[in-house]
Amino acid sequence: MHPGVYIYFNMFPPPSAIKAAENLGFPYIQDVNSSDTHVLGMANMSYTMDERGYRNDTASAFLPPSLVKTRKNNLNISTGALVTKILFSSDNLSSRPRAVGVQVESADGPSNKREIMVNKEIILCAGAIGSPQLLLLSFSHKAKENGSSSGIGPKDHLSKMNIKVVKDLPGVGNHMQDHFGIPVIFEIPLNDSIIVLQKRPLTAIKEIFKFLISGQGLLTSPIHELSIFAQSHSLTADFANAKSGDKLDWTDSSNIPDLEIMTIAVGETDLSKMNKDTGDGGFGLWTGVVQPFSRGYVRLKSIDPRIAPSCDLNFLGDSRDREAAYAGISLSMRLKEEIAKLGYPITDVAVPKSLDPADLDAHITAQGLTLYHYSSSCRMAPEDDPLPGVVDDELKVHGIDGLRIADASIFPNVLATHLQAAVVAVAEKCADMVLNEASS
């Protein structure tokens, strides 16, 4: 976040939610990124903001127009373009294939297609879904001459799709992970919910002007302001041992939280589902299972790159993840009870009928959803690892020259946090390695 930027924290959720968490043994952490902080507790989230108070994306931060102009002789940015294939110099398994270019379609469609060749290397940054898809759709020049396809990935899947194997890499598209989210939803006073902007048009107009004039007000408040981090295995009926010292040491990997409880200022992600006929606002406590054992996969549906691949995230496929989800929902309901004990008006909207496994399962089926933290489908690990890797510790694809991957797909396991900052760190590390190698 840019120094001096105004963010309207402690509006959503109401202070009673913070007090309720403290009563249950979750201390407020001033700096969640500090190296000496406890692993258990609650903290405000960090956001990337510019000096004007606007959300700042990576394009704006790393490629502002002023920088692009100074590099126009060696930087070409193609927006709306679709990379359809990675091109290789060989499809002969007796020699080591080398990535030599990419096939690209412009935003106009397949009729406007070209090949872009490289002198040194290609860095694949298509994400945990797109990167494995492109590897599976890799294309050798010899295959092109024969009118056939070739790819990098599990040979059984490639053979099933009638794709010639450039490199048998079983890890490509496997071990896909994500954080699974399960909300419990409540109604609260309208003034304590950002839905006030939807239900009171005059308030919305006032807040728009406040933001445009001074950069302050409700429009600077993040919809997800606060998170509580917990360990499902340490939660007891009264949550007492959550405070014990041996559970707070961040240097012990077994203490890394596997649950995140997020306060969401609207309740429903789809605002149209909220009851507009009442004067109530929405509020949600969302359980995130952030250290899942379950793993899914990415597979091709078609050799047409315009057709999205098949993705099975296998949420809660491992029973340990389901137990963690149960613990997270139970903690959310306990937080709600504690909020009510403090005298704050809060009413159930979408909650489990009880905390019995059958009712929890029914709630999970009705409300569970992705948290969009797709990861680990081209994981960093040795090629012969029990969970086979796709890239080495320099982000280079095993057995392929001239090709690296730099996105969330390379994480060995999904991180127990939101992935944005870590993905940027991977990109910066990749840039350093490329520059160091070029200068050596």
PDB file of C-alpha atoms in Angstrom, residues 72-366:
ATOM      1  CA  LYS A  72       9.096   1.082 -26.807  1.00  0.00           C
ATOM      2  CA  ASN A  73      12.021  -0.193 -28.894  1.00  0.00           C
ATOM      3  CA  ASN A  74      12.161  -3.552 -27.123  1.00  0.00           C
ATOM      4  CA  LEU A  75       8.750  -3.924 -25.490  1.00  0.00           C
ATOM      5  CA  ASN A  76       5.593  -4.906 -27.335  1.00  0.00           C
ATOM      6  CA  ILE A  77       2.392  -5.346 -25.337  1.00  0.00           C
ATOM      7  CA  SER A  78      -0.449  -7.121 -27.151  1.00  0.00           C
ATOM      8  CA  THR A  79      -3.755  -6.824 -25.298  1.00  0.00           C
ATOM      9  CA  GLY A  80      -6.611  -9.150 -26.140  1.00  0.00           C
ATOM     10  CA  ALA A  81      -4.259 -11.575 -27.887  1.00  0.00           C
ATOM     11  CA  LEU A  82      -4.512 -15.328 -27.337  1.00  0.00           C
ATOM     12  CA  VAL A  83      -1.430 -17.534 -27.251  1.00  0.00           C
ATOM     13  CA  THR A  84      -2.606 -20.785 -28.810  1.00  0.00           C
ATOM     14  CA  LYS A  85       0.565 -22.874 -28.817  1.00  0.00           C
ATOM     15  CA  ILE A  86       4.190 -22.973 -27.720  1.00  0.00           C
ATOM     16  CA  LEU A  87       6.467 -23.848 -30.632  1.00  0.00           C
ATOM     17  CA  PHE A  88       9.381 -26.277 -30.324  1.00  0.00           C
ATOM     18  CA  SER A  89      12.358 -26.993 -32.504  1.00  0.00           C
ATOM     19  CA  SER A  90      12.142 -30.778 -32.136  1.00  0.00           C
ATOM     20  CA  ASP A  91       9.643 -33.530 -31.400  1.00  0.00           C
ATOM     21  CA  ASN A  92      12.298 -36.232 -31.334  1.00  0.00           C
ATOM     22  CA  LEU A  93      12.569 -37.640 -27.826  1.00  0.00           C
ATOM     23  CA  SER A  94      16.191 -38.590 -28.474  1.00  0.00           C
ATOM     24  CA  SER A  95      17.110 -34.892 -28.494  1.00  0.00           C
ATOM     25  CA  ARG A  96      16.205 -32.220 -25.969  1.00  0.00           C
ATOM     26  CA  PRO A  97      13.319 -30.053 -27.217  1.00  0.00           C
ATOM     27  CA  ARG A  98      13.743 -26.292 -27.174  1.00  0.00           C
ATOM     28  CA  ALA A  99      10.977 -23.684 -27.023  1.00  0.00           C
ATOM     29  CA  VAL A 100      11.539 -21.335 -29.947  1.00  0.00           C
ATOM     30  CA  GLY A 101       8.354 -19.274 -30.180  1.00  0.00           C
ATOM     31  CA  VAL A 102       4.624 -18.948 -29.687  1.00  0.00           C
ATOM     32  CA  GLN A 103       1.624 -18.960 -31.967  1.00  0.00           C
ATOM     33  CA  VAL A 104      -0.647 -15.985 -31.299  1.00  0.00           C
ATOM     34  CA  GLU A 105      -4.110 -14.935 -32.424  1.00  0.00           C
ATOM     35  CA  SER A 106      -5.044 -11.277 -32.265  1.00  0.00           C
ATOM     36  CA  ALA A 107      -8.222 -10.034 -30.646  1.00  0.00           C
ATOM     37  CA  ASP A 108      -9.783 -10.147 -34.128  1.00  0.00           C
ATOM     38  CA  GLY A 109      -9.924 -13.942 -33.970  1.00  0.00           C
ATOM     39  CA  PRO A 110      -8.355 -17.011 -35.599  1.00  0.00           C
ATOM     40  CA  SER A 111      -8.152 -15.361 -39.005  1.00  0.00           C
ATOM     41  CA  ASN A 112      -5.419 -13.029 -37.725  1.00  0.00           C
ATOM     42  CA  LYS A 113      -2.692 -15.406 -36.582  1.00  0.00           C
ATOM     43  CA  ARG A 114       1.084 -15.157 -36.430  1.00  0.00           C
ATOM     44  CA  GLU A 115       4.138 -16.857 -34.996  1.00  0.00           C
ATOM     45  CA  ILE A 116       6.509 -14.928 -32.745  1.00  0.00           C
ATOM     46  CA  MET A 117       9.974 -16.456 -32.506  1.00  0.00           C
ATOM     47  CA  VAL A 118      12.378 -15.859 -29.618  1.00  0.00           C
ATOM     48  CA  ASN A 119      16.151 -15.568 -29.366  1.00  0.00           C
ATOM     49  CA  LYS A 120      16.550 -16.828 -25.797  1.00  0.00           C
ATOM     50  CA  GLU A 121      13.542 -18.071 -23.852  1.00  0.00           C
ATOM     51  CA  ILE A 122       9.797 -17.960 -23.252  1.00  0.00           C
ATOM     52  CA  ILE A 123       8.298 -17.223 -19.838  1.00  0.00           C
ATOM     53  CA  LEU A 124       4.852 -18.749 -19.450  1.00  0.00           C
ATOM     54  CA  CYS A 125       2.553 -16.768 -17.125  1.00  0.00           C
ATOM     55  CA  ALA A 126      -0.908 -18.050 -18.048  1.00  0.00           C
ATOM     56  CA  GLY A 127      -1.907 -19.078 -14.523  1.00  0.00           C
ATOM     57  CA  ALA A 128      -2.744 -22.390 -12.881  1.00  0.00           C
ATOM     58  CA  ILE A 129      -5.344 -23.207 -15.541  1.00  0.00           C
ATOM     59  CA  GLY A 130      -3.833 -21.641 -18.654  1.00  0.00           C
ATOM     60  CA  SER A 131      -0.213 -22.717 -18.170  1.00  0.00           C
ATOM     61  CA  PRO A 132      -0.879 -26.479 -18.095  1.00  0.00           C
ATOM     62  CA  GLN A 133      -3.311 -26.090 -20.998  1.00  0.00           C
ATOM     63  CA  LEU A 134      -0.620 -24.432 -23.116  1.00  0.00           C
ATOM     64  CA  LEU A 135       1.973 -27.066 -22.212  1.00  0.00           C
ATOM     65  CA  LEU A 136      -0.442 -29.797 -23.253  1.00  0.00           C
ATOM     66  CA  LEU A 137      -1.037 -27.929 -26.518  1.00  0.00           C
ATOM     67  CA  SER A 138       2.637 -27.345 -27.326  1.00  0.00           C
ATOM     68  CA  PHE A 139       3.435 -27.661 -31.017  1.00  0.00           C
ATOM     69  CA  SER A 140       6.606 -28.824 -32.727  1.00  0.00           C
ATOM     70  CA  HIS A 141       7.452 -27.626 -36.203  1.00  0.00           C
ATOM     71  CA  LYS A 142       7.768 -31.212 -37.410  1.00  0.00           C
ATOM     72  CA  ALA A 143       4.273 -31.978 -36.105  1.00  0.00           C
ATOM     73  CA  LYS A 144       3.028 -28.876 -37.908  1.00  0.00           C
ATOM     74  CA  GLU A 145       4.465 -30.180 -41.172  1.00  0.00           C
ATOM     75  CA  ASN A 146       2.682 -33.490 -40.650  1.00  0.00           C
ATOM     76  CA  GLY A 147      -0.593 -31.808 -39.703  1.00  0.00           C
ATOM     77  CA  SER A 148      -0.550 -33.324 -36.206  1.00  0.00           C
ATOM     78  CA  SER A 149      -0.402 -31.968 -32.646  1.00  0.00           C
ATOM     79  CA  SER A 150       2.247 -32.469 -29.999  1.00  0.00           C
ATOM     80  CA  GLY A 151       2.432 -31.585 -26.319  1.00  0.00           C
ATOM     81  CA  ILE A 152       4.157 -31.686 -22.929  1.00  0.00           C
ATOM     82  CA  GLY A 153       2.419 -33.531 -20.118  1.00  0.00           C
ATOM     83  CA  PRO A 154       1.156 -36.940 -18.979  1.00  0.00           C
ATOM     84  CA  LYS A 155       1.647 -39.274 -21.926  1.00  0.00           C
ATOM     85  CA  ASP A 156      -1.579 -41.202 -21.235  1.00  0.00           C
ATOM     86  CA  HIS A 157      -3.673 -38.035 -21.482  1.00  0.00           C
ATOM     87  CA  LEU A 158      -1.798 -36.782 -24.547  1.00  0.00           C
ATOM     88  CA  SER A 159      -2.257 -40.124 -26.288  1.00  0.00           C
ATOM     89  CA  LYS A 160      -5.966 -40.093 -25.466  1.00  0.00           C
ATOM     90  CA  MET A 161      -6.223 -36.682 -27.157  1.00  0.00           C
ATOM     91  CA  ASN A 162      -4.202 -37.943 -30.166  1.00  0.00           C
ATOM     92  CA  ILE A 163      -1.374 -35.560 -29.288  1.00  0.00           C
ATOM     93  CA  LYS A 164       2.218 -36.608 -29.952  1.00  0.00           C
ATOM     94  CA  VAL A 165       4.411 -36.484 -26.834  1.00  0.00           C
ATOM     95  CA  VAL A 166       7.182 -33.878 -26.929  1.00  0.00           C
ATOM     96  CA  LYS A 167       8.039 -34.587 -23.282  1.00  0.00           C
ATOM     97  CA  ASP A 168       6.324 -36.957 -20.854  1.00  0.00           C
ATOM     98  CA  LEU A 169       5.818 -34.820 -17.732  1.00  0.00           C
ATOM     99  CA  PRO A 170       3.213 -36.478 -15.474  1.00  0.00           C
ATOM    100  CA  GLY A 171       2.982 -33.402 -13.232  1.00  0.00           C
ATOM    101  CA  VAL A 172       1.516 -31.107 -15.891  1.00  0.00           C
ATOM    102  CA  GLY A 173      -2.060 -30.306 -14.905  1.00  0.00           C
ATOM    103  CA  ASN A 174      -1.972 -32.556 -11.851  1.00  0.00           C
ATOM    104  CA  HIS A 175      -1.933 -31.579  -8.163  1.00  0.00           C
ATOM    105  CA  MET A 176      -4.231 -28.578  -8.784  1.00  0.00           C
ATOM    106  CA  GLN A 177      -5.205 -26.921  -5.506  1.00  0.00           C
ATOM    107  CA  ASP A 178      -7.439 -24.073  -4.391  1.00  0.00           C
ATOM    108  CA  HIS A 179      -8.872 -22.667  -1.188  1.00  0.00           C
ATOM    109  CA  PHE A 180     -12.465 -23.792  -0.647  1.00  0.00           C
ATOM    110  CA  GLY A 181     -14.842 -21.257   0.877  1.00  0.00           C
ATOM    111  CA  ILE A 182     -18.024 -21.822   2.886  1.00  0.00           C
ATOM    112  CA  PRO A 183     -19.977 -18.733   3.992  1.00  0.00           C
ATOM    113  CA  VAL A 184     -22.468 -18.382   6.797  1.00  0.00           C
ATOM    114  CA  ILE A 185     -24.617 -15.337   6.159  1.00  0.00           C
ATOM    115  CA  PHE A 186     -26.429 -12.950   8.489  1.00  0.00           C
ATOM    116  CA  GLU A 187     -28.477  -9.773   8.470  1.00  0.00           C
ATOM    117  CA  ILE A 188     -27.229  -6.823  10.499  1.00  0.00           C
ATOM    118  CA  PRO A 189     -28.126  -3.107  10.743  1.00  0.00           C
ATOM    119  CA  LEU A 190     -27.908  -1.481   7.338  1.00  0.00           C
ATOM    120  CA  ASN A 191     -25.449   1.207   8.435  1.00  0.00           C
ATOM    121  CA  ASP A 192     -22.938  -1.514   9.333  1.00  0.00           C
ATOM    122  CA  SER A 193     -23.037  -3.089   5.880  1.00  0.00           C
ATOM    123  CA  ILE A 194     -21.725  -1.832   2.571  1.00  0.00           C
ATOM    124  CA  ILE A 195     -25.128  -2.773   1.147  1.00  0.00           C
ATOM    125  CA  VAL A 196     -26.181   0.668   2.399  1.00  0.00           C
ATOM    126  CA  LEU A 197     -24.767   1.933  -0.908  1.00  0.00           C
ATOM    127  CA  GLN A 198     -27.239  -0.247  -2.790  1.00  0.00           C
ATOM    128  CA  LYS A 199     -30.322   0.330  -0.671  1.00  0.00           C
ATOM    129  CA  ARG A 200     -29.910   4.074  -0.114  1.00  0.00           C
ATOM    130  CA  PRO A 201     -29.167   5.816  -3.430  1.00  0.00           C
ATOM    131  CA  LEU A 202     -28.687   9.208  -1.774  1.00  0.00           C
ATOM    132  CA  THR A 203     -26.038   7.720   0.502  1.00  0.00           C
ATOM    133  CA  ALA A 204     -24.314   6.219  -2.528  1.00  0.00           C
ATOM    134  CA  ILE A 205     -24.277   9.587  -4.326  1.00  0.00           C
ATOM    135  CA  LYS A 206     -22.927  11.305  -1.224  1.00  0.00           C
ATOM    136  CA  GLU A 207     -20.152   8.716  -0.847  1.00  0.00           C
ATOM    137  CA  ILE A 208     -19.191   8.975  -4.526  1.00  0.00           C
ATOM    138  CA  PHE A 209     -18.727  12.734  -4.184  1.00  0.00           C
ATOM    139  CA  LYS A 210     -16.829  12.281  -0.922  1.00  0.00           C
ATOM    140  CA  PHE A 211     -14.424   9.901  -2.628  1.00  0.00           C
ATOM    141  CA  LEU A 212     -13.969  12.060  -5.729  1.00  0.00           C
ATOM    142  CA  ILE A 213     -13.345  15.213  -3.684  1.00  0.00           C
ATOM    143  CA  SER A 214     -11.269  13.917  -0.764  1.00  0.00           C
ATOM    144  CA  GLY A 215     -10.463  10.270  -1.520  1.00  0.00           C
ATOM    145  CA  GLN A 216     -12.239   9.205   1.669  1.00  0.00           C
ATOM    146  CA  GLY A 217     -15.465   7.529   2.752  1.00  0.00           C
ATOM    147  CA  LEU A 218     -17.144   4.159   2.308  1.00  0.00           C
ATOM    148  CA  LEU A 219     -15.780   3.628  -1.192  1.00  0.00           C
ATOM    149  CA  THR A 220     -12.291   3.276   0.293  1.00  0.00           C
ATOM    150  CA  SER A 221     -13.434   0.470   2.598  1.00  0.00           C
ATOM    151  CA  PRO A 222     -12.503  -3.041   1.425  1.00  0.00           C
ATOM    152  CA  ILE A 223     -15.353  -5.526   1.250  1.00  0.00           C
ATOM    153  CA  HIS A 224     -13.120  -8.024   3.056  1.00  0.00           C
ATOM    154  CA  GLU A 225     -11.535  -6.141   5.895  1.00  0.00           C
ATOM    155  CA  LEU A 226     -10.630  -8.633   8.578  1.00  0.00           C
ATOM    156  CA  SER A 227      -9.457 -12.246   8.723  1.00  0.00           C
ATOM    157  CA  ILE A 228      -9.128 -14.639  11.635  1.00  0.00           C
ATOM    158  CA  PHE A 229      -6.499 -17.372  11.284  1.00  0.00           C
ATOM    159  CA  ALA A 230      -6.933 -20.606  13.216  1.00  0.00           C
ATOM    160  CA  GLN A 231      -5.735 -24.197  13.428  1.00  0.00           C
ATOM    161  CA  SER A 232      -8.569 -26.674  13.137  1.00  0.00           C
ATOM    162  CA  HIS A 233      -6.722 -29.282  15.213  1.00  0.00           C
ATOM    163  CA  SER A 234      -6.341 -26.865  18.141  1.00  0.00           C
ATOM    164  CA  LEU A 235      -9.980 -25.828  18.363  1.00  0.00           C
ATOM    165  CA  THR A 236     -11.786 -27.352  21.342  1.00  0.00           C
ATOM    166  CA  ALA A 237     -15.349 -26.859  22.466  1.00  0.00           C
ATOM    167  CA  ASP A 238     -14.381 -23.739  24.403  1.00  0.00           C
ATOM    168  CA  PHE A 239     -11.416 -22.772  22.168  1.00  0.00           C
ATOM    169  CA  ALA A 240      -9.283 -22.445  25.305  1.00  0.00           C
ATOM    170  CA  ASN A 241      -6.139 -24.095  23.966  1.00  0.00           C
ATOM    171  CA  ALA A 242      -6.022 -21.749  20.998  1.00  0.00           C
ATOM    172  CA  LYS A 243      -4.108 -19.449  23.337  1.00  0.00           C
ATOM    173  CA  SER A 244      -1.456 -21.940  24.464  1.00  0.00           C
ATOM    174  CA  GLY A 245       2.089 -20.812  23.725  1.00  0.00           C
ATOM    175  CA  ASP A 246       3.199 -23.899  21.803  1.00  0.00           C
ATOM    176  CA  LYS A 247       0.416 -23.281  19.277  1.00  0.00           C
ATOM    177  CA  LEU A 248       1.623 -19.733  18.545  1.00  0.00           C
ATOM    178  CA  ASP A 249       5.200 -20.404  17.390  1.00  0.00           C
ATOM    179  CA  TRP A 250       5.330 -19.574  13.672  1.00  0.00           C
ATOM    180  CA  THR A 251       8.668 -21.395  13.220  1.00  0.00           C
ATOM    181  CA  ASP A 252       6.868 -24.726  13.784  1.00  0.00           C
ATOM    182  CA  SER A 253       5.303 -25.641  10.441  1.00  0.00           C
ATOM    183  CA  SER A 254       2.643 -27.738  12.170  1.00  0.00           C
ATOM    184  CA  ASN A 255       1.262 -24.500  13.616  1.00  0.00           C
ATOM    185  CA  ILE A 256       0.566 -22.858  10.262  1.00  0.00           C
ATOM    186  CA  PRO A 257      -3.176 -22.102  10.260  1.00  0.00           C
ATOM    187  CA  ASP A 258      -5.341 -24.269   8.043  1.00  0.00           C
ATOM    188  CA  LEU A 259      -8.414 -22.058   8.489  1.00  0.00           C
ATOM    189  CA  GLU A 260      -9.140 -18.455   7.603  1.00  0.00           C
ATOM    190  CA  ILE A 261     -12.407 -16.873   8.719  1.00  0.00           C
ATOM    191  CA  MET A 262     -13.090 -13.817   6.562  1.00  0.00           C
ATOM    192  CA  THR A 263     -15.520 -11.047   7.406  1.00  0.00           C
ATOM    193  CA  ILE A 264     -17.431 -10.052   4.263  1.00  0.00           C
ATOM    194  CA  ALA A 265     -19.413  -6.826   4.320  1.00  0.00           C
ATOM    195  CA  VAL A 266     -22.223  -7.910   1.976  1.00  0.00           C
ATOM    196  CA  GLY A 267     -23.080 -11.433   3.083  1.00  0.00           C
ATOM    197  CA  GLU A 268     -23.987 -12.676  -0.399  1.00  0.00           C
ATOM    198  CA  THR A 269     -21.557 -12.367  -3.301  1.00  0.00           C
ATOM    199  CA  ASP A 270     -24.639 -11.905  -5.476  1.00  0.00           C
ATOM    200  CA  LEU A 271     -26.243  -8.715  -4.141  1.00  0.00           C
ATOM    201  CA  SER A 272     -29.453  -9.472  -6.040  1.00  0.00           C
ATOM    202  CA  LYS A 273     -30.109 -12.284  -3.558  1.00  0.00           C
ATOM    203  CA  MET A 274     -30.174  -9.952  -0.571  1.00  0.00           C
ATOM    204  CA  ASN A 275     -33.609  -8.899   0.607  1.00  0.00           C
ATOM    205  CA  LYS A 276     -34.099  -5.389  -0.746  1.00  0.00           C
ATOM    206  CA  ASP A 277     -37.481  -5.053   0.932  1.00  0.00           C
ATOM    207  CA  THR A 278     -36.035  -4.883   4.435  1.00  0.00           C
ATOM    208  CA  GLY A 279     -33.898  -2.247   6.037  1.00  0.00           C
ATOM    209  CA  ASP A 280     -31.233  -4.783   6.890  1.00  0.00           C
ATOM    210  CA  GLY A 281     -27.693  -5.121   5.701  1.00  0.00           C
ATOM    211  CA  GLY A 282     -25.711  -8.248   4.974  1.00  0.00           C
ATOM    212  CA  PHE A 283     -22.721  -9.712   6.756  1.00  0.00           C
ATOM    213  CA  GLY A 284     -20.873 -12.967   6.166  1.00  0.00           C
ATOM    214  CA  LEU A 285     -18.294 -15.073   7.951  1.00  0.00           C
ATOM    215  CA  TRP A 286     -16.557 -17.132   5.304  1.00  0.00           C
ATOM    216  CA  THR A 287     -14.523 -20.205   6.189  1.00  0.00           C
ATOM    217  CA  GLY A 288     -11.523 -20.764   3.943  1.00  0.00           C
ATOM    218  CA  VAL A 289      -9.793 -24.149   4.049  1.00  0.00           C
ATOM    219  CA  VAL A 290      -6.303 -22.802   3.350  1.00  0.00           C
ATOM    220  CA  GLN A 291      -4.105 -25.894   3.757  1.00  0.00           C
ATOM    221  CA  PRO A 292      -6.023 -28.476   1.744  1.00  0.00           C
ATOM    222  CA  PHE A 293      -4.847 -32.043   1.288  1.00  0.00           C
ATOM    223  CA  SER A 294      -7.170 -32.549  -1.678  1.00  0.00           C
ATOM    224  CA  ARG A 295      -5.727 -32.205  -5.167  1.00  0.00           C
ATOM    225  CA  GLY A 296      -7.467 -31.908  -8.502  1.00  0.00           C
ATOM    226  CA  TYR A 297      -6.392 -31.659 -12.106  1.00  0.00           C
ATOM    227  CA  VAL A 298      -6.541 -29.750 -15.393  1.00  0.00           C
ATOM    228  CA  ARG A 299      -7.191 -31.733 -18.586  1.00  0.00           C
ATOM    229  CA  LEU A 300      -7.871 -30.824 -22.191  1.00  0.00           C
ATOM    230  CA  LYS A 301     -11.405 -31.084 -23.516  1.00  0.00           C
ATOM    231  CA  SER A 302     -10.210 -30.347 -27.017  1.00  0.00           C
ATOM    232  CA  ILE A 303      -7.052 -29.539 -28.964  1.00  0.00           C
ATOM    233  CA  ASP A 304      -8.740 -26.218 -29.780  1.00  0.00           C
ATOM    234  CA  PRO A 305      -7.028 -23.667 -27.467  1.00  0.00           C
ATOM    235  CA  ARG A 306     -10.165 -21.511 -27.458  1.00  0.00           C
ATOM    236  CA  ILE A 307     -12.082 -24.206 -25.595  1.00  0.00           C
ATOM    237  CA  ALA A 308     -11.562 -24.020 -21.839  1.00  0.00           C
ATOM    238  CA  PRO A 309      -9.971 -27.119 -20.315  1.00  0.00           C
ATOM    239  CA  SER A 310     -11.693 -29.405 -17.860  1.00  0.00           C
ATOM    240  CA  CYS A 311     -10.854 -28.546 -14.237  1.00  0.00           C
ATOM    241  CA  ASP A 312     -11.701 -30.781 -11.297  1.00  0.00           C
ATOM    242  CA  LEU A 313     -10.648 -29.077  -8.069  1.00  0.00           C
ATOM    243  CA  ASN A 314     -11.710 -32.092  -5.978  1.00  0.00           C
ATOM    244  CA  PHE A 315     -12.838 -29.874  -3.104  1.00  0.00           C
ATOM    245  CA  LEU A 316     -12.946 -31.757   0.221  1.00  0.00           C
ATOM    246  CA  GLY A 317     -11.945 -34.958  -1.576  1.00  0.00           C
ATOM    247  CA  ASP A 318      -9.661 -35.689   1.360  1.00  0.00           C
ATOM    248  CA  SER A 319     -11.605 -36.302   4.578  1.00  0.00           C
ATOM    249  CA  ARG A 320      -9.142 -34.134   6.527  1.00  0.00           C
ATOM    250  CA  ASP A 321     -10.281 -31.102   4.533  1.00  0.00           C
ATOM    251  CA  ARG A 322     -13.907 -31.836   5.354  1.00  0.00           C
ATOM    252  CA  GLU A 323     -13.068 -32.032   9.053  1.00  0.00           C
ATOM    253  CA  ALA A 324     -11.297 -28.674   8.791  1.00  0.00           C
ATOM    254  CA  ALA A 325     -14.356 -27.203   7.055  1.00  0.00           C
ATOM    255  CA  TYR A 326     -16.580 -28.476   9.871  1.00  0.00           C
ATOM    256  CA  ALA A 327     -14.287 -26.793  12.414  1.00  0.00           C
ATOM    257  CA  GLY A 328     -14.309 -23.518  10.477  1.00  0.00           C
ATOM    258  CA  ILE A 329     -18.092 -23.373  10.168  1.00  0.00           C
ATOM    259  CA  SER A 330     -18.436 -24.209  13.859  1.00  0.00           C
ATOM    260  CA  LEU A 331     -16.030 -21.404  14.723  1.00  0.00           C
ATOM    261  CA  SER A 332     -18.009 -18.979  12.543  1.00  0.00           C
ATOM    262  CA  MET A 333     -21.239 -19.881  14.324  1.00  0.00           C
ATOM    263  CA  ARG A 334     -19.511 -19.522  17.682  1.00  0.00           C
ATOM    264  CA  LEU A 335     -18.325 -16.059  16.641  1.00  0.00           C
ATOM    265  CA  LYS A 336     -21.889 -15.135  15.701  1.00  0.00           C
ATOM    266  CA  GLU A 337     -23.135 -16.307  19.111  1.00  0.00           C
ATOM    267  CA  GLU A 338     -20.460 -14.244  20.836  1.00  0.00           C
ATOM    268  CA  ILE A 339     -21.412 -11.176  18.775  1.00  0.00           C
ATOM    269  CA  ALA A 340     -25.044 -11.630  19.841  1.00  0.00           C
ATOM    270  CA  LYS A 341     -24.002 -11.977  23.505  1.00  0.00           C
ATOM    271  CA  LEU A 342     -22.388  -8.559  23.235  1.00  0.00           C
ATOM    272  CA  GLY A 343     -25.823  -7.139  22.444  1.00  0.00           C
ATOM    273  CA  TYR A 344     -25.297  -6.608  18.728  1.00  0.00           C
ATOM    274  CA  PRO A 345     -28.371  -7.309  16.520  1.00  0.00           C
ATOM    275  CA  ILE A 346     -27.480 -10.146  14.150  1.00  0.00           C
ATOM    276  CA  THR A 347     -29.915 -12.595  12.518  1.00  0.00           C
ATOM    277  CA  ASP A 348     -29.325 -15.874  10.689  1.00  0.00           C
ATOM    278  CA  VAL A 349     -29.933 -15.920   6.921  1.00  0.00           C
ATOM    279  CA  ALA A 350     -27.990 -18.867   5.485  1.00  0.00           C
ATOM    280  CA  VAL A 351     -26.539 -21.076   8.203  1.00  0.00           C
ATOM    281  CA  PRO A 352     -26.471 -24.834   8.846  1.00  0.00           C
ATOM    282  CA  LYS A 353     -29.511 -26.263  10.626  1.00  0.00           C
ATOM    283  CA  SER A 354     -27.187 -27.703  13.250  1.00  0.00           C
ATOM    284  CA  LEU A 355     -23.537 -28.584  13.677  1.00  0.00           C
ATOM    285  CA  ASP A 356     -24.173 -32.279  13.052  1.00  0.00           C
ATOM    286  CA  PRO A 357     -22.131 -33.644  10.119  1.00  0.00           C
ATOM    287  CA  ALA A 358     -25.204 -34.256   7.946  1.00  0.00           C
ATOM    288  CA  ASP A 359     -26.424 -30.667   8.349  1.00  0.00           C
ATOM    289  CA  LEU A 360     -22.919 -29.291   7.852  1.00  0.00           C
ATOM    290  CA  ASP A 361     -22.584 -31.332   4.655  1.00  0.00           C
ATOM    291  CA  ALA A 362     -25.906 -29.979   3.393  1.00  0.00           C
ATOM    292  CA  HIS A 363     -24.766 -26.412   4.081  1.00  0.00           C
ATOM    293  CA  ILE A 364     -21.417 -27.012   2.377  1.00  0.00           C
ATOM    294  CA  THR A 365     -23.178 -28.382  -0.704  1.00  0.00           C
ATOM    295  CA  ALA A 366     -25.526 -25.393  -0.850  1.00  0.00           C
TER     296      ALA A 366
END
